[in-house]
PDB file of C-alpha atoms in Angstrom:
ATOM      1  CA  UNK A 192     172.702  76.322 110.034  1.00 52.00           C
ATOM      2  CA  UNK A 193     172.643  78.697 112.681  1.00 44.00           C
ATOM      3  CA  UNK A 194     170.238  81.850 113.533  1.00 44.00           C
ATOM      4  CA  UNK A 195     167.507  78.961 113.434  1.00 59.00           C
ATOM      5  CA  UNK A 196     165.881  80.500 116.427  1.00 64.00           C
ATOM      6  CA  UNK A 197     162.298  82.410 116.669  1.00 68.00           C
ATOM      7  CA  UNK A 198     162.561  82.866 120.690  1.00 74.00           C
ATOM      8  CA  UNK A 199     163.673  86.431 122.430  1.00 77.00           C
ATOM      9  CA  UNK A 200     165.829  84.104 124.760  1.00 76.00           C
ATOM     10  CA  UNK A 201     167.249  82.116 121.386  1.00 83.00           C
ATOM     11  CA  UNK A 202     171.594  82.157 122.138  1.00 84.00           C
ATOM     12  CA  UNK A 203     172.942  82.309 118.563  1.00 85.00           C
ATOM     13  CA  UNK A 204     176.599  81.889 119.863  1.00 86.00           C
ATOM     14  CA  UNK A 205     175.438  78.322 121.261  1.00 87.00           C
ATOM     15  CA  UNK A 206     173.714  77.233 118.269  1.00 87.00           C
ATOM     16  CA  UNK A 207     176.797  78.193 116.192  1.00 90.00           C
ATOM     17  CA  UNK A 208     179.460  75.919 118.400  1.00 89.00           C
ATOM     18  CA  UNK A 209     176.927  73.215 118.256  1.00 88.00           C
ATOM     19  CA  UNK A 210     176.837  73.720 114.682  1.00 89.00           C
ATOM     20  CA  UNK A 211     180.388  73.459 114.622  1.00 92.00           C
ATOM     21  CA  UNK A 212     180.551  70.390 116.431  1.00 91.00           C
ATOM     22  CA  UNK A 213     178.032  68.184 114.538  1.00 87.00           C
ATOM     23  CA  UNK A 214     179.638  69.180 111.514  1.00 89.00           C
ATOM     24  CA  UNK A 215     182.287  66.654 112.342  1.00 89.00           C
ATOM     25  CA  UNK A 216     181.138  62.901 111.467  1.00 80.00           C
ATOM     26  CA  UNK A 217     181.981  59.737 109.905  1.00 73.00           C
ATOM     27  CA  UNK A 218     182.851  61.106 106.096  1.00 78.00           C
ATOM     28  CA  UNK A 219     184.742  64.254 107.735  1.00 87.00           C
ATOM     29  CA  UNK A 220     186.449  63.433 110.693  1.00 89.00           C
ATOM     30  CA  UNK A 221     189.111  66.217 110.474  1.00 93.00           C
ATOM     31  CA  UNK A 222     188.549  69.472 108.617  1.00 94.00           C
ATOM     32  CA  UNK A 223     190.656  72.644 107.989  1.00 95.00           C
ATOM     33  CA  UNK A 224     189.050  76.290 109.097  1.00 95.00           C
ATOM     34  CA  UNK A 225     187.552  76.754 105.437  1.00 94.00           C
ATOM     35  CA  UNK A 226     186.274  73.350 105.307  1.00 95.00           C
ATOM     36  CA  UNK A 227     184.650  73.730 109.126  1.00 94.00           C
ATOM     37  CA  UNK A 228     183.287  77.357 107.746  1.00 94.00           C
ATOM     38  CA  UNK A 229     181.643  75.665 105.280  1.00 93.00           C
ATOM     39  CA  UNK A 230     180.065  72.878 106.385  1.00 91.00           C
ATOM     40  CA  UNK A 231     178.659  75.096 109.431  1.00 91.00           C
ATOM     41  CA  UNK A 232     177.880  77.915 106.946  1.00 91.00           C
ATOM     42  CA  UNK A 233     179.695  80.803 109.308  1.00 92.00           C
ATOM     43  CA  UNK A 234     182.185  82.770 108.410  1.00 93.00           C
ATOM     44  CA  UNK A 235     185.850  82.160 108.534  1.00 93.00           C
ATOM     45  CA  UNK A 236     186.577  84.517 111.576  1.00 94.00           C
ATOM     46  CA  UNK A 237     183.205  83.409 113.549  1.00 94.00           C
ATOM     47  CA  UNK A 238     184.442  79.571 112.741  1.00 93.00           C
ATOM     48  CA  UNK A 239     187.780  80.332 114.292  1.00 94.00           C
ATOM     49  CA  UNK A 240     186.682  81.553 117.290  1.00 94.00           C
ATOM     50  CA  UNK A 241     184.128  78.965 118.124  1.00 94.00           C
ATOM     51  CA  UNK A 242     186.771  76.267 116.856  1.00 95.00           C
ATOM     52  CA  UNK A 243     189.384  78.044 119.562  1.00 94.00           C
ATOM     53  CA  UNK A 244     186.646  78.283 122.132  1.00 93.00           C
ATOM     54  CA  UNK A 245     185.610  74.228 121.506  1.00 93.00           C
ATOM     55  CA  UNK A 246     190.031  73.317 121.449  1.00 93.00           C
ATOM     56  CA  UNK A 247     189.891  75.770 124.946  1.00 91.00           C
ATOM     57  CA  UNK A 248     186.836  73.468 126.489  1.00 91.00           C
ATOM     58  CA  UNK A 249     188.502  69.880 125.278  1.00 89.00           C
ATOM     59  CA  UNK A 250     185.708  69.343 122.823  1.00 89.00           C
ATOM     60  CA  UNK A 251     188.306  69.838 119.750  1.00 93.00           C
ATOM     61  CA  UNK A 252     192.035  69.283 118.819  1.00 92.00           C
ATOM     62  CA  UNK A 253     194.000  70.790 116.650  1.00 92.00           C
ATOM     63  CA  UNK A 254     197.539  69.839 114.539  1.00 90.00           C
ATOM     64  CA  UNK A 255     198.982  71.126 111.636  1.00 89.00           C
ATOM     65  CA  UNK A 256     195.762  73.557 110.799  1.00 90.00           C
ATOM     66  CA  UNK A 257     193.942  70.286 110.677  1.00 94.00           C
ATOM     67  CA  UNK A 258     190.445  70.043 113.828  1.00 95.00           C
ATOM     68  CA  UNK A 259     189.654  66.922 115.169  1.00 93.00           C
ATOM     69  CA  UNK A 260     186.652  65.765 117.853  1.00 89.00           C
ATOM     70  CA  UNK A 261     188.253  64.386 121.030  1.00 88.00           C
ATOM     71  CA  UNK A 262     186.582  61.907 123.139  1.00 79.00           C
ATOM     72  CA  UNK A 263     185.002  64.530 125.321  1.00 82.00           C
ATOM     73  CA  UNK A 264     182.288  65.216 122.784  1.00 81.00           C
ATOM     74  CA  UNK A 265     181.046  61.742 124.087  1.00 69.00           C
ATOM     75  CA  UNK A 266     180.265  62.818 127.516  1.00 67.00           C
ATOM     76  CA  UNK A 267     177.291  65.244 125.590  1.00 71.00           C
ATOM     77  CA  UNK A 268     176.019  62.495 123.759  1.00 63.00           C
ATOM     78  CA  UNK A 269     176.062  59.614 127.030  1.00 59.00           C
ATOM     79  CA  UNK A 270     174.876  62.723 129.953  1.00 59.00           C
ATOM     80  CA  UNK A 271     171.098  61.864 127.929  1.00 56.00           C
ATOM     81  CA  UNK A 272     171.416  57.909 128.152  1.00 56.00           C
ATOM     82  CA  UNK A 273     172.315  58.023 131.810  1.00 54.00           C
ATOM     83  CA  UNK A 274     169.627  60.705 132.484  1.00 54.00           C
ATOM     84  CA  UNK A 275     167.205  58.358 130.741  1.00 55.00           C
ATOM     85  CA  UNK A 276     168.178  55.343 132.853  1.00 64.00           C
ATOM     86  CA  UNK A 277     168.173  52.904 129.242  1.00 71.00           C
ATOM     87  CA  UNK A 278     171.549  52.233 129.103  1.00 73.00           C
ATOM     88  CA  UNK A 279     171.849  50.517 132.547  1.00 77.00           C
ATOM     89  CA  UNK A 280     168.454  49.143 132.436  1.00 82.00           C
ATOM     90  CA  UNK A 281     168.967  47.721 129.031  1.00 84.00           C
ATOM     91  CA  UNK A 282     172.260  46.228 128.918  1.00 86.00           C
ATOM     92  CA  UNK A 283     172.258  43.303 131.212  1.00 90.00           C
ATOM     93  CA  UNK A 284     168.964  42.152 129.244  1.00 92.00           C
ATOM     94  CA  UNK A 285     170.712  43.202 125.293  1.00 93.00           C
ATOM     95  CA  UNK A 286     173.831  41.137 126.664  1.00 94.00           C
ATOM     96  CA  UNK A 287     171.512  37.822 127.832  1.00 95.00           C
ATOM     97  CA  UNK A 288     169.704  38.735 124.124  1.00 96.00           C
ATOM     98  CA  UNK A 289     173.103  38.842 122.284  1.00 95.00           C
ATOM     99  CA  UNK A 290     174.203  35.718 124.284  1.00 95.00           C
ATOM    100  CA  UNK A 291     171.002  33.517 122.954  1.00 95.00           C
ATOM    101  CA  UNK A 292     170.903  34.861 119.622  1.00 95.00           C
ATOM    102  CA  UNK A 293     174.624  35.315 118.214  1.00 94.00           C
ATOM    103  CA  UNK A 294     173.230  38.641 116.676  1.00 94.00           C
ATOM    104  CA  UNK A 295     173.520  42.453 117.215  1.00 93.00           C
ATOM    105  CA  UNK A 296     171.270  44.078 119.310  1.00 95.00           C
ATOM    106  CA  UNK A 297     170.764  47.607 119.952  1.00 93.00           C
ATOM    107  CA  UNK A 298     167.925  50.282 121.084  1.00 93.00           C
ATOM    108  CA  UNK A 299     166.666  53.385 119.470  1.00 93.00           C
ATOM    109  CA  UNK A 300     165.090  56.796 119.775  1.00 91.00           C
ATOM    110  CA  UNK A 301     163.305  58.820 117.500  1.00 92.00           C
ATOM    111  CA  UNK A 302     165.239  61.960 116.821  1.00 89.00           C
ATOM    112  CA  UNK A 303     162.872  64.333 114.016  1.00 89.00           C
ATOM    113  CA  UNK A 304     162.971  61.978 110.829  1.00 91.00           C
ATOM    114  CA  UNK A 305     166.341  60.437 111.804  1.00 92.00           C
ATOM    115  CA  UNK A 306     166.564  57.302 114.606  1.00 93.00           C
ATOM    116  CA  UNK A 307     169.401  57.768 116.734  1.00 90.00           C
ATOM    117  CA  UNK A 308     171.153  54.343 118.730  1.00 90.00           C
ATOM    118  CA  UNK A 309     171.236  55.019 122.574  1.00 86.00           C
ATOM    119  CA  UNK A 310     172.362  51.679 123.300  1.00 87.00           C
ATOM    120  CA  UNK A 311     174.330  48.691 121.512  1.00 89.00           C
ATOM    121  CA  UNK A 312     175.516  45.398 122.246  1.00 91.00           C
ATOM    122  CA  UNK A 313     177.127  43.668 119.096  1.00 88.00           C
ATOM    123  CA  UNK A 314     179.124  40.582 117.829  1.00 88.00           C
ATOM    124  CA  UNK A 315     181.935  40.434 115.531  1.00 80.00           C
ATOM    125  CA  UNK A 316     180.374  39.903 112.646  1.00 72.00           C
ATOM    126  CA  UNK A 317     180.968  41.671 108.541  1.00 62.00           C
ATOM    127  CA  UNK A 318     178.269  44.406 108.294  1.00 65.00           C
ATOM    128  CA  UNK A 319     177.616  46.728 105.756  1.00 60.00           C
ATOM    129  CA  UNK A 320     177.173  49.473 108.372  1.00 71.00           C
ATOM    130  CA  UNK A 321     179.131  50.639 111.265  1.00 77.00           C
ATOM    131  CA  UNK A 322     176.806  51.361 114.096  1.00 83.00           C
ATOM    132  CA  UNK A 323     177.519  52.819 117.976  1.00 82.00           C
ATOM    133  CA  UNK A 324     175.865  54.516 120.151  1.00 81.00           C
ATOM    134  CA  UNK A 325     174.775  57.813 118.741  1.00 82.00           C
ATOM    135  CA  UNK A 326     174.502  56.391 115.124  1.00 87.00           C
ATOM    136  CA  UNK A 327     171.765  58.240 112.994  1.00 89.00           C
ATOM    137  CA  UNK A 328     169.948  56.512 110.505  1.00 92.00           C
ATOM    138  CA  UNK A 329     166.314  57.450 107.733  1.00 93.00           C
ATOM    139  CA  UNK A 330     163.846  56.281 110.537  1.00 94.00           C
ATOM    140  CA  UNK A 331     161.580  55.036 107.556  1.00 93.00           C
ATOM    141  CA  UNK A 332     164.630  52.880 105.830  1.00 93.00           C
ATOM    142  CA  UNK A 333     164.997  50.568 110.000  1.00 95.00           C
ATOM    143  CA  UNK A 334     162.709  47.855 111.992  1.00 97.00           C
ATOM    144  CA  UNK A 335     163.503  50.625 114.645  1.00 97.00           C
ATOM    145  CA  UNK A 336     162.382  53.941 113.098  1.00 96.00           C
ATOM    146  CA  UNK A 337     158.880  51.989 111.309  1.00 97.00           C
ATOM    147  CA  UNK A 338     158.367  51.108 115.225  1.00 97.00           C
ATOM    148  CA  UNK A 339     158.826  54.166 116.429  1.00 97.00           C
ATOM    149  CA  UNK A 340     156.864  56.085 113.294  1.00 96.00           C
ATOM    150  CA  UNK A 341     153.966  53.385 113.849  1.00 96.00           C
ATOM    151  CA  UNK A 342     153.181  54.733 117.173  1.00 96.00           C
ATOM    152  CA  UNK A 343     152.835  58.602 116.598  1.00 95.00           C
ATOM    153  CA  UNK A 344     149.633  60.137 115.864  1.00 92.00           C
ATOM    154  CA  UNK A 345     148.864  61.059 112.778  1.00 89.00           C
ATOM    155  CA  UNK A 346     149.608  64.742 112.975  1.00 88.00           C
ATOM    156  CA  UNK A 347     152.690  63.881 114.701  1.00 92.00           C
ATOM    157  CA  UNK A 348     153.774  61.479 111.847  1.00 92.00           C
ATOM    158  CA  UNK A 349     153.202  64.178 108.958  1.00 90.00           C
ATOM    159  CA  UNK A 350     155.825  66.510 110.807  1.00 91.00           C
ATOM    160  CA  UNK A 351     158.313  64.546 111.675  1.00 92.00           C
ATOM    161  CA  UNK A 352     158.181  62.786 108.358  1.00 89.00           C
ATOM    162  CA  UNK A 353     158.542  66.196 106.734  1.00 88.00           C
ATOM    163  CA  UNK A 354     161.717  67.206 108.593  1.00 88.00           C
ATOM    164  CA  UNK A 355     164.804  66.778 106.182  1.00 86.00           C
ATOM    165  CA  UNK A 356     167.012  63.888 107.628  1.00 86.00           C
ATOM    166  CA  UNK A 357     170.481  64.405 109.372  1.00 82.00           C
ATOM    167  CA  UNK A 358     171.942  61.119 108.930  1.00 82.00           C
ATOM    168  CA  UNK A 359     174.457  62.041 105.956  1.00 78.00           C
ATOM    169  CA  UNK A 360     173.480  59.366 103.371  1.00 78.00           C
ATOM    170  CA  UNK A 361     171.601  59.160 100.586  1.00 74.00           C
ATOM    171  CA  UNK A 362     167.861  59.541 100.131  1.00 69.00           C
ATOM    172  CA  UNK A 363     166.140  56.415 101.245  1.00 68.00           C
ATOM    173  CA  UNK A 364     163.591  54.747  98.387  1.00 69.00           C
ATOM    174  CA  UNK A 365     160.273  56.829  97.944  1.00 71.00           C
ATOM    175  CA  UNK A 366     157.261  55.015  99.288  1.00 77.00           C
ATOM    176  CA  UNK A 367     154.181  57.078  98.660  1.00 82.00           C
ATOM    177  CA  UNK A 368     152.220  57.788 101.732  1.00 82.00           C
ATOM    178  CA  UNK A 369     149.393  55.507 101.076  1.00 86.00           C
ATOM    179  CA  UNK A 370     152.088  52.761 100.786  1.00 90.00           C
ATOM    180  CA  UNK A 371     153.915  54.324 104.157  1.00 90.00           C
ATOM    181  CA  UNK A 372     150.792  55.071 106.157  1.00 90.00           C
ATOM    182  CA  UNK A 373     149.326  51.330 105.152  1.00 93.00           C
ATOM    183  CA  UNK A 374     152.917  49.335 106.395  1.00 94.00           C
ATOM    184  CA  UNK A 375     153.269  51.377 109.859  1.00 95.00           C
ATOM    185  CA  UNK A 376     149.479  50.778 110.540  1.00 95.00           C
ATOM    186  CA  UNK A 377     150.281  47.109 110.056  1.00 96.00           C
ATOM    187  CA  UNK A 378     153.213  47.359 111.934  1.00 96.00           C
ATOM    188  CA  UNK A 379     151.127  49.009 114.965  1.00 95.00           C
ATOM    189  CA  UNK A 380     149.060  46.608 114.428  1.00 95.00           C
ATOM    190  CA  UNK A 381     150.895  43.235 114.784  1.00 95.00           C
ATOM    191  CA  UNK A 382     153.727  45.001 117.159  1.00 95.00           C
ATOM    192  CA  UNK A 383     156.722  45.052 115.318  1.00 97.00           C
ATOM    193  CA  UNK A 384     158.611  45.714 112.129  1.00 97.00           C
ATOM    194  CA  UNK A 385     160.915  44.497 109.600  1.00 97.00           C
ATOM    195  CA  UNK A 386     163.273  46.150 107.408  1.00 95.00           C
ATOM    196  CA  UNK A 387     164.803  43.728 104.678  1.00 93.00           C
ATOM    197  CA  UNK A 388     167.950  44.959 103.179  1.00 91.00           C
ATOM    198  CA  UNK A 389     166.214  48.789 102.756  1.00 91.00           C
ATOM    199  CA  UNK A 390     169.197  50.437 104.857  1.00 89.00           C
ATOM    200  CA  UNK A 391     171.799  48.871 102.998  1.00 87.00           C
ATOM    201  CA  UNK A 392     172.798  45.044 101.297  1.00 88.00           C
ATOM    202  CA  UNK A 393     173.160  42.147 103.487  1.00 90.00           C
ATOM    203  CA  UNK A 394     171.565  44.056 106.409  1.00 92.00           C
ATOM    204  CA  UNK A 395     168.456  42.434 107.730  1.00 94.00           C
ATOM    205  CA  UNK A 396     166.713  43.398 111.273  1.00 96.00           C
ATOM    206  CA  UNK A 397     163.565  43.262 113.257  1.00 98.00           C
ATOM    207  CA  UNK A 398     162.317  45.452 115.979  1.00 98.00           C
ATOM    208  CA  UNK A 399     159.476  45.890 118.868  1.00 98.00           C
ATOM    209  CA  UNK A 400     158.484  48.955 120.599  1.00 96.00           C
ATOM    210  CA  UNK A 401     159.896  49.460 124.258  1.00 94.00           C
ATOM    211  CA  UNK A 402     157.025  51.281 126.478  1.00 91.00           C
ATOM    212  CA  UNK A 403     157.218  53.127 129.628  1.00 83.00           C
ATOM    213  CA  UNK A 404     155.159  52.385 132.672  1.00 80.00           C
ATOM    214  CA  UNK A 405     151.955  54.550 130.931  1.00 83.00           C
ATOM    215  CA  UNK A 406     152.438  51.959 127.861  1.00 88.00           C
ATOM    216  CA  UNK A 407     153.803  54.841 125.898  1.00 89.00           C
ATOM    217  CA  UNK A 408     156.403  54.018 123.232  1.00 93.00           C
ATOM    218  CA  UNK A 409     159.786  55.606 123.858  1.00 89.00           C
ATOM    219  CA  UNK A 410     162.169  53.680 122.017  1.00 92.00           C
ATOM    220  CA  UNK A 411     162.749  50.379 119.709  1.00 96.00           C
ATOM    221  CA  UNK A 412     165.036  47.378 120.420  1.00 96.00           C
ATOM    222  CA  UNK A 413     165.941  45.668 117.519  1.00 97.00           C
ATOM    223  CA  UNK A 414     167.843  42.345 116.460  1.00 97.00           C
ATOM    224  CA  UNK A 415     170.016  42.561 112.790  1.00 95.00           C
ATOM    225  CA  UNK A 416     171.373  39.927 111.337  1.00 94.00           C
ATOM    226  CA  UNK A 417     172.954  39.521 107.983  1.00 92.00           C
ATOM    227  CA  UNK A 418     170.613  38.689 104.844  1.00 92.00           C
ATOM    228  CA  UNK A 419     173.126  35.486 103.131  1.00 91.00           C
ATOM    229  CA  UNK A 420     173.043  34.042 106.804  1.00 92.00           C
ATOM    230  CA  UNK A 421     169.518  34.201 108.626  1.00 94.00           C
ATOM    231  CA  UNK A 422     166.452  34.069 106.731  1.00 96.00           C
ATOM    232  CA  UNK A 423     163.890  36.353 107.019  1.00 96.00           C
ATOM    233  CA  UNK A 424     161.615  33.212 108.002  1.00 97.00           C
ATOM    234  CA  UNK A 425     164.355  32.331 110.592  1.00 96.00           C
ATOM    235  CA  UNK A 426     164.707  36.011 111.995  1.00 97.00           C
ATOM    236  CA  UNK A 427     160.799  35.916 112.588  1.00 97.00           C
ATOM    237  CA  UNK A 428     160.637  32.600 113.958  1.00 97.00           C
ATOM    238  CA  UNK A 429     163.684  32.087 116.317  1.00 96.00           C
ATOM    239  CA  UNK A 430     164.555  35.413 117.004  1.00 97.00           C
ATOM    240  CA  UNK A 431     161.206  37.835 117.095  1.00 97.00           C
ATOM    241  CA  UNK A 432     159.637  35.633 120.127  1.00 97.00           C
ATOM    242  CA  UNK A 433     163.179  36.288 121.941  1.00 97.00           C
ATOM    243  CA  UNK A 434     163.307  39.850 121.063  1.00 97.00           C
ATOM    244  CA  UNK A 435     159.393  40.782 122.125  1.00 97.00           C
ATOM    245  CA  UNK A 436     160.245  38.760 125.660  1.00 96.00           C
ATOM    246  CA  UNK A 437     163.103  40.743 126.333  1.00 95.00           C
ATOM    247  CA  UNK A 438     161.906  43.821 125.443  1.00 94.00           C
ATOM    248  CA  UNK A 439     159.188  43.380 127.558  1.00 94.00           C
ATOM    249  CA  UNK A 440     161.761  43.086 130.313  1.00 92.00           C
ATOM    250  CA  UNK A 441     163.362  46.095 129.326  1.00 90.00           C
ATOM    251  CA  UNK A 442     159.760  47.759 129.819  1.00 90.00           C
ATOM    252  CA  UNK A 443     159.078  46.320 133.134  1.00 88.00           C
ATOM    253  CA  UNK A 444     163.048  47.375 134.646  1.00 85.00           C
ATOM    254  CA  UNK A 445     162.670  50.613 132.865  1.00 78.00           C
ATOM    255  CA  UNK A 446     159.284  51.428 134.678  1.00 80.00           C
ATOM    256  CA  UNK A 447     160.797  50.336 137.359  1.00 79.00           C
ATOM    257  CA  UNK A 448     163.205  52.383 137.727  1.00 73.00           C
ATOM    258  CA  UNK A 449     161.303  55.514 136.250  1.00 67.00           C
ATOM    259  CA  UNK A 450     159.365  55.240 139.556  1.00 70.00           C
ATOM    260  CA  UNK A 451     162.238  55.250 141.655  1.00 63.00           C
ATOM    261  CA  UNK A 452     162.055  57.629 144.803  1.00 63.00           C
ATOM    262  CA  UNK A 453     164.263  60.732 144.311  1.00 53.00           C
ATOM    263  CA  UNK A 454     165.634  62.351 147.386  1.00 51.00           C
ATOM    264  CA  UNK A 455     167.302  65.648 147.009  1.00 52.00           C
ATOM    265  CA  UNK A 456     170.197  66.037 149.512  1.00 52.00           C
ATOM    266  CA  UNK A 457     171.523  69.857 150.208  1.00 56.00           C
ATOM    267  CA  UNK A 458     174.908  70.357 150.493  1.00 57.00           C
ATOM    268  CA  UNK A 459     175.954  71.993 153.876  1.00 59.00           C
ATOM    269  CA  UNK A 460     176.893  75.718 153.611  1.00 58.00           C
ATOM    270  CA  UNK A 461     180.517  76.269 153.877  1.00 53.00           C
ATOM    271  CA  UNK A 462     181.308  78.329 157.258  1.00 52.00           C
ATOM    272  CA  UNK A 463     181.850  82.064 156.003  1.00 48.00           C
TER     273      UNK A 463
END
């Protein structure tokens, strides 16, 4: 996994911690040495150091030869929502969504193949997938990731689609391109997509593209529901015209506040 980098300035150290701590997930939340070696492909002694280093910084806890994650990992993931202003902007208007709908709502980014949740607001409800914030899913198998695919060029699409996904689970269903490139041109087209149980059963969602104030598409808002309670003719009718109106007020905020005036304050020099 590591020694990735082509640059002179490329830190192999780094990569290897980082390595070390996205080998962690869902299906491995604690892992001996060996089993941390392995899934980060280092050695034993280099994966003992960086594990030492990570327990040292608070990233990782150890008991009974057994490494954990601890919660400080989350501050990583949540220092790029607040930078991007979504999560504040978004949440008052995903709560009022939630509130109207009775269904899950979240927003998405498009990280290589994979979409990645960068904000959440969700009801109690029996899903077939977990899903917070930082959640990785096949961009091509979610309302979200067809939304976000839809609006790359063409170039663009052909890379990204080419990069192996991260997510952890199985292969999504092959589409050929002509069959991929011919959906996300029709999702472009009409301004939003749905994914019908393709993620996993009982899991049913539609998204719309959130824009930035140069109409530029920088992330997906979605609403799921589950298949044996909302239609898909229900989804599209009750929620969609719900969804596109508050997404559009996502937009609008999130321009908003993208515009904001930044004043830079210096700190006074401490005497001596």
């Amino acid at each position: 996994m590591a020694g990735r980098g082509e640059g002179p300035d490329f830190v192999e150290a780094l990569a290897r911690g980082l390595d070390v701590l996205t080998c962690f997930g869902a299906d491995r939340p604690a892992m001996s040495l060996s089993e941390v070696a392995a899934a980060a492909g280092l050695a034993r002694p280099t994966a003992r150091r960086l594990l030492l280093t990570l327990e040292e910084l608070g990233y990782v806890r150890s008991a009974g030869g057994v490494f954990s994650l601890t919660p400080r990992v989350l501050s990583l993931g949540m220092a790029y929502v607040g930078s991007l202003g979504l999560w504040d902007v978004a949440r008052p208007h995903l709560e009022a969504l939630v509130a109207r709908t009775g269904e899950s709502s979240s927003m998405a980014q498009l990280d290589g193949s994979d979409i990645v949740y960068v904000a959440r607001v969700s009801v109690p409800k029996l899903i077939a997938l977990r899903v917070d914030v930082g959640t990785r899913f096949p961009a091509v198998q979610t309302s979200q990731g067809k939304v976000l695919l839809a609006a790359l060029p063409p170039e663009q699409l052909a890379a990204t689609l080419a990069e192996p996904s991260r997510s952890g689970l199985p292969a999504p269903l092959r589409r050929t391109p002509e069959q991929l490139r011919e959906e996300l041109s029709e999702v472009r087209a009409r301004g939003w997509a749905l994914a019908d149980e393709e993620l996993a059963p009982g899991v049913r969602s539609v998204a719309v593209p959130v824009r930035d104030g140069e109409g530029a598409v920088r992330a997906a808002m979605n609403v799921t529901v589950h298949a044996a309670e909302t239609s898909t003719e229900r989804l599209l009718a009750e929620h969609l015209p719900r969804l596109l109106c508050t997404a559009g007020e996502v937009s609008a905020d999130w321009t908003r506040w993208q515009s904001r005036p930044h004043v830079q304050v210096d700190r006074p020099r401490s005497a001596g």
